[in-house]
Amino acid sequence: MTLQEVARLLEENHYISDEKITMSVFLSISLNKPILIEGPPGVGKTEIAKVLAKALETELIRLQCYEGLDVNQSIYEWNYQHQLLYLKMDESEKSLEEKEETIFSEKFLLKRPLLQSISKETSPVLLLDEIDRADEEFESFLLELLSDYQISIPELGTIAAKSIPHVILTSNRNRELSEALRRRCLYLWIDFPDFEKEKQIVEQKVPQINKRLAAQIVYFMQELRKLRLQKVPGIAETLDWALALSNMHFDALDVKIIESTLGIIIKDWQDTRLSQDSLSELFDKVKVKMKVH
Amino acid sequence: MEKQNTISAYVIQFCRFLRNKGFTIGPLEQSQALQALEVIPYGDPAYFKGALRSTLTKNKAQLDKFDDLYLQYWAEVKRGENSKQKEVPEEKEKPKPQESGVEVLKKWLNGNKENDEVTVASYDAKQKFTDKDFSNFAKDDVSETLRHARLVVKKWSNKKGQRSVDVKMPIQLDLRKVMRANFGKGDEIIYLKYKKRKIEKLKLVLICDVSKSMELYSKFLIQFMYGLNQASTKIETFVFSTRLERITNSLSHYDFPTVLNALKESFDEWSGGTKIGAALEDFAINYGSQLLDHKTKVVVLSDGWDTGEPEVVARAMNIISRKSGKIIWLNPLAANPNFKPDVACLKAAWPYIDVFQAANSVEDLLKIVI
């Protein structure tokens, strides 16, 4: 697959990309390397994995990380109940060793996402979402998988990948990830999009929207992000807002509309107060920009 | 083939260049970079740079620096090539003689004359310095500092947390874990699990002012940062004058002279002006969510002499105090009995400070309860 093909695939699947993203995705596919994507919330980190799975026409296996996530929930677990039932039902005269061998076979193994991802015939996309929420110990489990694409299970031995999955890790930087994990990945930082990119995204995801309204919304969001907010609204908020306004059949923004729908884009009371105070100022800036535009 | 070799050689050289600038690049990253160059379309400089950027940067800070360093490296290479044509290769190949870390720190202590930072108003203490010989700075016996630092860390960190950890010693049964461990074993309880209260490790972020007005305390400061970083691994250290720099990695080496050298490499504004507000805000925005949580204590070491806006300080302190467990402000000036926190910056920061204390020596730190 060439760089241009990757760019085309992303575009066909409605992901507005830029050269950095395309390059990282391309290199990750051609070098079989995981990508670690960092960036503020709501800029489309997770979306890359979804789009990639769709573009490559393969399965998306997602593991949402959280504090306390362990091997049992992420890699594998023995199906104890099944094993017990099997032993009780098995009345044959098998030796103990034979019985043991049977119950510790793949049949009784519950495959969790990570093991699933390496036992597929065609390479799936493996998304490890919000890896910064998982404990540091869990990161260490991952190292074997990410560098050698294999998983060691004491009773069964090492299971090597049938096909190498496309691994995507996302992080909101709530915790500093270990150097070891970083070294095994390609690094990609996605920031808030600039005006043109965000407008394209809005027009693509909310096709029924009035062009003028879309531009106004995006200008407003761009200005809003320059305020010192606690929770800076991402693209997801822009899209929600655009969808809401276009469904209410507005053609243009005004201060009143913004004020009454501010809850869609701002989710923190201090931020609400701050942006309410500077609402008309922000809106004036939008008007100026629209004129220049 | 010949040309291919040259490019790889340049890339390897570039990797070494980046490594000197603090990037974590080993043979693995080098080979990745070369592999990446094999697969990208040939001949486009933008792709070339993009491929190197994707493979060689591993975090946001490196990513931000990459573009500049890339330009810097190729400018250097070009200069080298031009000089080759003039047939004076010897001179260009050699890196310019570097000042030793001690020299730079000495300069810092003596007010960095080359630096065209605006001199900050400060109390007059400079004459005490000029006659001091800081070349024995690096030769100082740091074992005493280390011993003190260990004491400080120990004093600060013996807190029992809410969470429990598994232990082998039969201290207290953990019934929940016993249930979980024996759940699949039918009705027999085979494994017993024990627990004890987890001792929380000290999580500390140090933000040190190394501006001109702090010169007097520089020796203590450096040893303080070095000692604490040696004593505990969960300490992040930043220094600032007009800008903020993370120096945790530079401090991680055991050997003190090496640390001094690394410090010199990583920060170039020793003894500059002061912008506390901007520095704290930079910290709050760029590192706040990553490094701070409610168990992390933030120690700011500064005299509060600032040229920036006090509102910025207040805003930054607000963010930091919301995200961190405690803010401890150590002020070397506070040792003076007549000291009053009436500098604008300190006034702005005051509502958010949990502990305010004088700190001129490691012994002072032992008095602090955090």
XYZ file of C-alpha atoms in Angstrom:
663
model
C 0.000 0.000 0.000
C 1.412 3.414 -0.900
C 1.111 6.739 0.857
C -1.333 8.010 -1.758
C -3.542 4.971 -1.332
C -3.729 5.511 2.407
C -4.666 9.156 1.840
C -7.345 8.086 -0.639
C -8.750 5.421 1.704
C -9.026 7.882 4.584
C -10.731 10.382 2.325
C -13.159 7.841 0.911
C -14.145 6.913 4.421
C -14.879 10.522 5.273
C -11.927 11.156 7.524
C -10.517 14.614 6.961
C -6.848 13.934 7.389
C -3.656 15.926 7.089
C -0.193 14.922 6.001
C 1.022 14.080 9.512
C -1.867 11.740 10.168
C -1.609 10.127 6.763
C 2.118 9.608 7.157
C 1.733 7.995 10.565
C -1.042 5.676 9.456
C 0.899 4.725 6.351
C 4.101 4.014 8.286
C 2.221 2.056 10.898
C 0.761 -0.193 8.205
C 3.968 -0.637 6.278
C 6.303 -1.078 9.253
C 3.789 -3.056 11.348
C 4.151 -0.643 14.209
C 1.496 0.471 16.682
C 0.556 4.158 16.662
C 0.238 6.054 19.894
C -2.129 8.953 19.371
C -2.250 11.772 21.869
C -4.176 14.989 21.836
C -6.913 16.917 23.598
C -10.284 15.174 23.994
C -12.645 15.242 21.042
C -10.252 15.683 18.134
C -10.943 12.336 16.493
C -8.316 10.033 17.960
C -10.624 7.070 18.338
C -12.210 7.844 15.004
C -8.964 6.976 13.200
C -9.212 3.381 14.384
C -12.834 3.109 13.314
C -12.101 4.572 9.912
C -9.048 2.392 9.456
C -11.038 -0.746 10.199
C -13.646 0.329 7.696
C -11.075 1.268 5.075
C -9.175 -1.981 5.382
C -12.474 -3.883 5.519
C -11.481 -5.665 8.647
C -12.758 -6.137 12.156
C -12.321 -3.514 14.885
C -11.469 -4.949 18.285
C -11.762 -2.333 20.968
C -10.451 -2.417 24.496
C -11.574 0.471 26.644
C -8.954 0.905 29.343
C -9.795 1.826 32.913
C -8.148 1.763 36.300
C -7.900 -1.800 37.541
C -8.012 -3.437 34.131
C -6.112 -6.706 34.413
C -5.038 -9.764 32.471
C -8.332 -11.546 33.110
C -10.322 -8.856 31.398
C -7.932 -7.930 28.671
C -5.995 -10.989 27.562
C -7.551 -14.279 28.629
C -9.310 -16.105 31.415
C -9.910 -19.784 32.011
C -13.538 -20.706 31.922
C -13.673 -22.244 35.396
C -17.331 -23.164 35.354
C -16.952 -24.902 32.040
C -13.872 -26.745 33.280
C -15.634 -27.898 36.441
C -18.718 -29.069 34.605
C -16.573 -30.890 32.128
C -14.718 -32.743 34.883
C -17.959 -33.694 36.612
C -19.514 -34.961 33.390
C -16.422 -36.734 32.179
C -16.830 -40.211 33.610
C -14.334 -41.889 31.315
C -11.303 -43.600 32.736
C -8.855 -40.987 31.587
C -5.700 -40.455 33.582
C -5.248 -37.319 35.578
C -2.702 -35.916 33.128
C -5.027 -36.421 30.208
C -7.857 -34.701 32.025
C -5.600 -31.831 32.901
C -4.474 -31.506 29.345
C -8.064 -31.364 28.164
C -9.272 -28.736 30.550
C -6.305 -26.472 29.919
C -6.786 -26.419 26.191
C -7.992 -23.638 23.966
C -11.536 -24.935 24.243
C -11.723 -23.694 27.808
C -9.976 -20.450 27.193
C -12.053 -17.298 27.190
C -10.372 -14.996 24.752
C -10.421 -11.376 25.745
C -9.741 -8.564 23.235
C -5.948 -8.724 23.164
C -5.826 -12.465 22.589
C -8.650 -12.211 20.084
C -6.730 -9.659 18.126
C -3.783 -11.960 17.489
C -5.805 -15.072 16.755
C -7.658 -13.753 13.696
C -6.819 -14.962 10.222
C -6.901 -11.492 8.716
C -5.290 -8.579 10.541
C -7.914 -6.753 12.587
C -7.594 -3.215 13.921
C -6.942 -3.297 17.653
C -7.926 -0.114 19.457
C -6.605 0.390 22.995
C -8.643 3.377 23.963
C -7.510 5.812 26.660
C -4.499 3.778 27.662
C -3.563 6.470 30.179
C -6.471 5.372 32.345
C -5.092 1.873 32.804
C -2.576 1.144 35.551
C 1.131 1.177 34.968
C 1.207 -2.604 35.475
C -1.120 -3.062 32.552
C 1.224 -1.110 30.328
C 3.872 -3.682 31.114
C 1.582 -6.530 30.013
C 1.215 -4.771 26.723
C 4.906 -4.592 25.958
C 5.207 -8.220 24.887
C 2.208 -7.931 22.623
C 3.261 -4.662 21.045
C 6.840 -5.588 20.222
C 6.629 -9.278 19.362
C 2.916 -9.739 18.725
C 2.734 -12.736 20.993
C 1.153 -13.569 24.315
C 2.474 -16.013 26.896
C -0.037 -18.169 28.743
C 1.627 -20.303 31.428
C -0.507 -23.419 30.810
C -0.401 -23.264 27.018
C 2.904 -21.641 26.179
C 3.448 -18.729 23.873
C 0.788 -17.909 21.349
C 2.158 -16.087 18.342
C -0.021 -13.888 16.176
C -1.614 -15.550 13.168
C -1.698 -12.187 11.525
C -0.295 -8.977 12.905
C -3.046 -6.600 14.032
C -2.980 -2.883 13.298
C -2.676 -1.485 16.795
C -3.833 1.995 17.710
C -3.418 3.388 21.210
C -5.038 6.619 22.273
C -4.256 8.749 25.296
C -5.569 11.990 26.749
C -2.386 12.527 28.722
C -4.027 12.051 32.101
C -0.906 10.201 33.119
C 2.574 10.080 31.711
C 3.032 6.872 29.730
C 6.157 4.855 30.223
C 9.161 5.346 28.032
C 9.129 1.630 27.165
C 5.636 1.833 25.741
C 6.382 4.968 23.785
C 9.443 3.441 22.233
C 7.418 0.622 20.769
C 5.043 2.967 19.022
C 4.991 5.637 16.389
C 3.908 8.868 17.962
C 1.161 11.049 16.581
C -0.160 14.242 18.105
C -3.510 15.480 16.898
C -4.400 19.014 17.824
C -7.594 20.970 17.361
C -8.118 21.446 13.632
C -7.672 24.805 11.941
C -10.611 26.657 10.433
C -10.578 25.047 6.988
C -10.241 21.516 8.296
C -12.942 21.925 10.907
C -15.313 23.482 8.372
C -14.763 20.563 6.030
C -15.508 18.164 8.862
C -18.715 19.975 9.779
C -19.911 20.104 6.185
C -19.155 16.457 5.706
C -20.763 15.157 8.886
C -23.747 17.512 8.807
C -24.369 17.786 5.058
C -27.748 19.535 5.398
C -26.215 22.535 7.173
C -26.331 26.025 5.744
C -22.816 26.929 4.507
C -22.888 30.322 6.157
C -23.998 28.894 9.475
C -21.268 26.267 9.290
C -18.607 28.922 8.775
C -19.998 30.979 11.645
C -20.090 28.013 13.974
C -16.523 27.078 13.174
C -15.242 30.642 13.544
C -17.012 30.847 16.876
C -15.505 27.582 18.078
C -12.055 28.656 16.985
C -12.397 31.872 18.961
C -13.900 30.060 21.935
C -10.897 27.762 22.166
C -8.656 30.777 22.514
C -10.368 31.620 25.812
C -8.760 30.019 28.816
C -11.336 27.334 29.388
C -11.050 24.416 31.774
C -12.638 22.006 29.323
C -11.892 23.091 25.796
C -14.666 21.925 23.446
C -13.555 19.501 20.743
C -14.795 18.601 17.303
C -17.468 16.366 18.796
C -19.018 19.443 20.442
C -18.810 21.430 17.216
C -20.641 18.663 15.401
C -23.309 18.331 18.095
C -23.894 22.046 17.966
C -23.967 22.167 14.184
C -26.440 19.299 14.103
C -28.649 20.908 16.740
C -28.688 24.312 15.029
C -29.301 22.911 11.587
C -32.126 20.717 12.876
C -33.730 23.822 14.309
C -33.421 25.359 10.813
C -31.299 28.325 11.751
C -29.442 30.031 8.909
C -27.203 32.267 10.960
C -25.921 32.685 14.479
C -26.836 35.478 16.812
C -25.952 36.128 20.428
C -29.327 34.925 21.681
C -29.101 31.575 19.945
C -25.587 31.075 21.172
C -26.531 31.857 24.724
C -29.455 29.477 24.774
C -27.522 26.607 23.234
C -24.234 27.153 25.049
C -24.797 23.985 27.076
C -24.099 21.879 24.008
C -20.534 23.069 23.686
C -19.539 24.060 27.214
C -19.691 21.553 30.023
C -18.238 23.346 33.020
C -19.904 26.063 35.062
C -16.814 28.239 35.336
C -16.341 28.024 31.595
C -19.990 28.877 31.082
C -19.624 31.994 33.164
C -16.428 33.007 31.418
C -17.823 32.533 27.941
C -21.118 34.231 28.787
C -19.149 37.274 29.871
C -17.271 37.498 26.611
C -20.049 36.244 24.360
C -20.762 39.439 22.453
C -17.055 40.112 22.078
C -16.560 36.638 20.625
C -19.504 37.095 18.340
C -18.161 40.413 17.079
C -14.935 38.685 16.165
C -16.917 36.072 14.252
C -18.751 38.824 12.362
C -15.477 40.479 11.411
C -14.061 37.185 10.228
C -17.181 36.458 8.191
C -16.862 39.809 6.434
C -13.236 39.224 5.584
C -14.139 35.748 4.446
C 23.940 2.457 -3.789
C 26.609 4.919 -2.837
C 24.096 7.684 -2.458
C 21.825 5.480 -0.368
C 24.653 4.976 2.022
C 25.231 8.653 2.387
C 21.603 9.317 3.234
C 21.581 6.594 5.857
C 24.750 8.026 7.310
C 23.105 11.432 7.530
C 20.042 9.954 9.160
C 22.163 8.139 11.731
C 24.049 11.345 12.378
C 20.755 13.182 12.745
C 19.622 10.569 15.270
C 22.763 11.149 17.292
C 22.173 14.877 17.063
C 18.660 14.404 18.440
C 19.927 12.083 21.140
C 22.267 14.811 22.321
C 19.259 17.087 22.522
C 17.559 14.719 24.936
C 15.559 12.523 22.559
C 15.305 8.860 23.495
C 16.712 7.316 20.370
C 18.393 3.941 20.272
C 19.297 1.533 17.500
C 15.637 0.472 17.326
C 14.441 3.963 16.468
C 17.283 4.438 14.013
C 16.428 1.286 12.138
C 12.760 2.262 12.161
C 13.592 5.620 10.671
C 15.627 3.978 7.923
C 12.871 1.446 7.231
C 10.362 4.254 7.026
C 12.522 6.056 4.473
C 12.523 2.925 2.338
C 8.759 2.830 2.031
C 7.895 6.483 1.458
C 7.729 7.978 -2.037
C 11.227 8.950 -3.073
C 12.404 12.511 -3.574
C 9.938 14.642 -1.667
C 11.552 16.544 1.219
C 8.209 16.917 3.017
C 7.711 13.142 3.097
C 11.292 12.675 4.195
C 10.829 14.993 7.115
C 7.404 13.554 7.916
C 8.741 10.019 8.052
C 11.561 11.011 10.377
C 9.160 12.953 12.541
C 6.789 10.021 12.867
C 9.490 7.564 13.809
C 11.838 9.612 15.957
C 9.549 11.675 18.177
C 7.939 9.978 21.138
C 6.068 12.697 22.967
C 4.569 16.137 22.569
C 7.600 18.046 23.841
C 9.867 16.299 21.353
C 7.362 16.849 18.593
C 7.314 20.571 19.295
C 11.085 20.774 19.160
C 11.504 18.550 16.123
C 10.963 21.081 13.343
C 13.522 23.502 14.725
C 16.111 20.826 15.334
C 15.562 19.441 11.850
C 16.298 22.814 10.284
C 19.210 23.360 12.606
C 20.762 20.017 11.698
C 20.522 20.455 7.951
C 21.844 24.002 8.198
C 24.811 22.577 10.077
C 25.297 19.882 7.451
C 25.154 22.430 4.671
C 27.689 24.600 6.394
C 29.917 21.575 6.751
C 29.601 20.781 3.048
C 30.357 24.321 1.947
C 33.433 24.435 4.050
C 34.557 21.117 2.581
C 34.572 22.717 -0.832
C 36.859 25.383 0.481
C 39.037 22.579 1.732
C 39.126 23.340 5.372
C 37.456 20.175 6.523
C 39.300 19.769 9.794
C 37.883 22.826 11.386
C 34.281 22.151 10.469
C 34.198 18.528 11.446
C 35.083 19.343 14.991
C 32.234 20.419 17.185
C 32.915 23.803 18.642
C 34.566 23.583 22.033
C 31.809 23.317 24.549
C 31.763 25.073 27.813
C 31.727 22.743 30.720
C 28.593 22.602 32.797
C 30.405 24.213 35.639
C 31.314 27.172 33.453
C 27.743 27.758 32.484
C 26.476 27.472 35.978
C 29.253 29.771 37.044
C 28.015 32.222 34.484
C 24.566 31.853 35.862
C 25.883 32.568 39.308
C 27.723 35.607 38.023
C 24.771 37.020 36.214
C 25.166 35.670 32.664
C 26.569 38.799 31.120
C 25.945 37.709 27.506
C 22.310 37.177 28.140
C 20.328 40.149 26.954
C 17.448 39.435 29.284
C 16.215 42.505 31.103
C 17.661 42.562 34.557
C 15.024 42.083 37.169
C 14.806 44.327 40.124
C 15.948 42.444 43.156
C 17.515 43.029 46.501
C 21.219 43.543 46.412
C 23.202 40.489 47.261
C 25.471 40.177 44.306
C 28.711 41.316 45.851
C 28.661 38.359 48.143
C 28.915 36.231 45.108
C 31.522 37.640 42.905
C 34.383 36.535 45.103
C 33.041 33.057 45.585
C 34.764 30.361 43.583
C 32.147 28.099 42.153
C 34.488 25.951 40.152
C 34.596 23.636 43.144
C 30.839 23.444 42.846
C 30.986 20.141 41.036
C 33.661 18.743 43.258
C 31.548 19.330 46.323
C 30.778 16.339 48.353
C 27.178 15.659 47.518
C 26.791 12.660 49.792
C 25.641 14.954 52.572
C 23.019 16.467 50.280
C 21.847 13.016 49.329
C 21.572 11.948 52.931
C 19.487 15.021 53.731
C 17.347 14.566 50.667
C 16.574 10.989 51.665
C 15.552 12.232 55.072
C 13.310 14.840 53.513
C 11.657 12.373 51.185
C 11.183 9.911 54.018
C 9.701 12.589 56.229
C 7.340 13.664 53.492
C 6.224 10.285 52.296
C 5.266 8.011 55.159
C 1.558 8.203 54.613
C -0.789 5.278 54.495
C -3.288 5.431 51.703
C -6.852 4.201 51.394
C -6.066 1.368 49.054
C -4.824 -2.011 50.116
C -2.137 -4.141 48.540
C -1.649 -7.898 48.440
C 0.921 -9.226 50.834
C 2.166 -12.717 51.528
C 2.479 -12.176 55.266
C -0.678 -13.169 57.145
C -1.460 -9.758 58.585
C -5.094 -9.236 57.766
C -7.381 -11.409 55.651
C -8.769 -9.812 52.539
C -12.160 -11.500 52.375
C -13.126 -10.023 49.050
C -9.974 -11.344 47.431
C -10.415 -14.732 49.127
C -13.866 -15.012 47.549
C -12.544 -13.966 44.176
C -9.580 -16.344 44.279
C -11.657 -19.340 45.260
C -14.717 -18.613 43.188
C -13.860 -21.060 40.512
C -12.701 -23.770 42.860
C -16.086 -25.138 43.806
C -17.049 -24.903 47.459
C -13.546 -25.275 48.843
C -11.501 -22.361 50.085
C -8.013 -23.177 48.940
C -6.181 -19.876 48.715
C -6.037 -17.283 51.413
C -5.279 -13.684 50.530
C -3.911 -11.037 52.824
C -3.783 -7.314 52.610
C -2.278 -4.283 54.210
C -2.692 -0.577 53.719
C -0.752 0.620 50.758
C 1.909 3.181 51.555
C 1.499 5.941 49.098
C 4.590 6.977 47.307
C 5.446 10.604 47.469
C 4.391 12.240 44.254
C 5.991 15.605 43.912
C 6.302 18.247 41.256
C 9.075 20.731 41.850
C 8.951 24.053 40.097
C 12.083 26.067 40.743
C 12.770 29.665 39.961
C 16.277 30.029 38.552
C 16.020 33.664 37.588
C 18.486 36.364 38.463
C 16.945 37.226 41.785
C 17.402 33.648 42.948
C 21.121 33.573 42.213
C 22.000 33.691 45.872
C 20.358 30.354 46.475
C 21.489 28.631 43.311
C 23.805 26.216 45.044
C 21.163 25.096 47.461
C 18.640 24.947 44.632
C 20.639 22.675 42.403
C 21.564 20.334 45.216
C 17.986 20.350 46.382
C 16.671 19.357 42.960
C 19.407 16.803 42.459
C 19.052 15.295 45.925
C 15.286 14.906 45.794
C 15.420 13.356 42.355
C 17.993 10.862 43.553
C 15.965 9.983 46.605
C 12.682 9.293 44.869
C 11.621 8.371 41.387
C 8.222 10.004 41.504
C 9.484 13.543 41.364
C 9.132 15.748 38.332
C 11.284 18.826 38.200
C 10.859 22.028 36.247
C 12.909 25.186 36.208
C 11.833 28.548 34.909
C 13.015 32.042 34.392
C 11.142 33.588 31.478
C 10.182 30.189 30.160
C 9.563 26.788 31.666
C 11.651 23.703 31.043
C 11.233 20.169 32.291
C 14.564 18.885 33.573
C 13.611 15.592 35.208
C 15.622 13.589 32.712
C 18.716 15.713 33.151
C 18.600 15.107 36.877
C 18.204 11.376 36.601
C 21.903 10.611 36.312
C 23.647 9.579 39.500
C 26.931 11.372 38.904
C 26.731 15.003 40.006
C 29.097 16.570 37.408
C 27.182 14.740 34.659
C 23.985 16.180 36.054
C 25.475 19.666 35.935
C 26.437 19.132 32.317
C 23.008 17.829 31.422
C 21.356 20.756 33.158
C 23.413 23.130 31.096
C 22.340 21.336 27.903
C 18.683 21.323 28.748
C 18.094 24.889 29.844
C 19.699 28.049 28.536
C 18.138 30.729 30.647
C 19.827 30.339 33.981
C 19.674 33.694 35.638
C 17.281 35.245 33.162
C 14.310 37.453 33.913
C 11.293 36.146 35.767
C 7.843 35.432 34.447
C 6.331 33.329 37.170
C 2.802 33.676 35.877
C 3.635 32.631 32.340
C 5.753 29.743 33.571
C 3.123 28.458 35.969
C 0.464 28.810 33.336
C 2.577 26.925 30.841
C 2.938 24.201 33.441
C -0.763 24.145 34.294
C -1.878 23.919 30.689
C 0.726 21.641 29.184
C 1.598 19.353 32.055
C -1.290 19.869 34.472
C -3.540 17.016 33.483
C -0.700 14.628 32.864
C 1.377 15.076 36.001
C -1.082 16.291 38.589
C -3.657 14.393 40.554
C -5.083 14.805 44.017
C -2.185 12.908 45.546
C 0.484 15.036 43.937
C 2.068 17.853 45.847
C 3.398 20.837 44.003
C 6.401 22.597 45.453
C 7.149 26.022 44.049
C 10.493 27.444 45.007
C 10.611 31.120 44.217
C 11.044 34.502 45.820
C 8.022 35.871 44.026
C 9.837 38.699 42.245
C 8.012 38.840 38.975
C 7.742 41.127 35.977
C 4.503 39.658 34.667
C 0.859 40.254 35.426
C -0.358 39.063 38.836
C -3.689 37.955 37.279
C -1.841 35.373 35.235
C -0.302 33.987 38.412
C -3.693 33.753 40.080
C -5.221 32.021 37.076
C -2.417 29.500 36.856
C -2.407 28.836 40.586
C -6.159 28.294 40.465
C -5.766 25.555 37.860
C -2.867 23.943 39.678
C -4.609 23.999 43.030
C -7.710 22.387 41.558
C -5.709 19.601 40.002
C -3.143 18.918 42.695
C -3.307 17.802 46.291
C -1.377 20.598 47.894
C 0.693 23.599 46.914
C 3.772 24.337 48.951
C 5.522 27.585 48.276
C 9.077 27.787 49.532
C 10.497 31.246 49.676
C 14.124 31.819 50.576
C 13.359 35.384 51.588
C 10.831 34.300 54.182
C 13.639 33.405 56.574
C 13.986 37.088 57.298
C 11.859 37.927 60.374
C 10.688 41.162 58.724
C 9.434 39.370 55.675
C 5.905 40.081 54.502
C 4.365 38.502 51.415
C 3.521 41.812 49.821
C 4.948 41.297 46.333
C 2.168 41.441 43.731
C 2.807 37.943 42.494
C 2.778 36.386 45.944
C -0.360 38.281 46.844
C -2.070 36.874 43.792
C -0.909 33.363 44.563
C -1.588 33.575 48.285
C -5.164 32.199 48.367
C -4.065 29.010 46.638
C -0.992 28.246 48.734
C -1.473 25.559 51.370
C 1.935 25.787 52.995
C 4.215 28.779 52.875
C 7.626 28.322 54.326
C 11.134 29.647 54.348
C 13.701 27.400 52.774
C 17.364 28.176 52.744
C 18.758 24.805 53.533
C 17.837 21.173 53.467
C 17.367 21.331 57.237
C 14.584 23.861 56.751
C 12.756 21.387 54.575
C 12.693 18.811 57.340
C 10.474 21.123 59.361
C 7.777 21.113 56.710
C 4.826 18.819 57.104
C 3.205 18.104 53.785
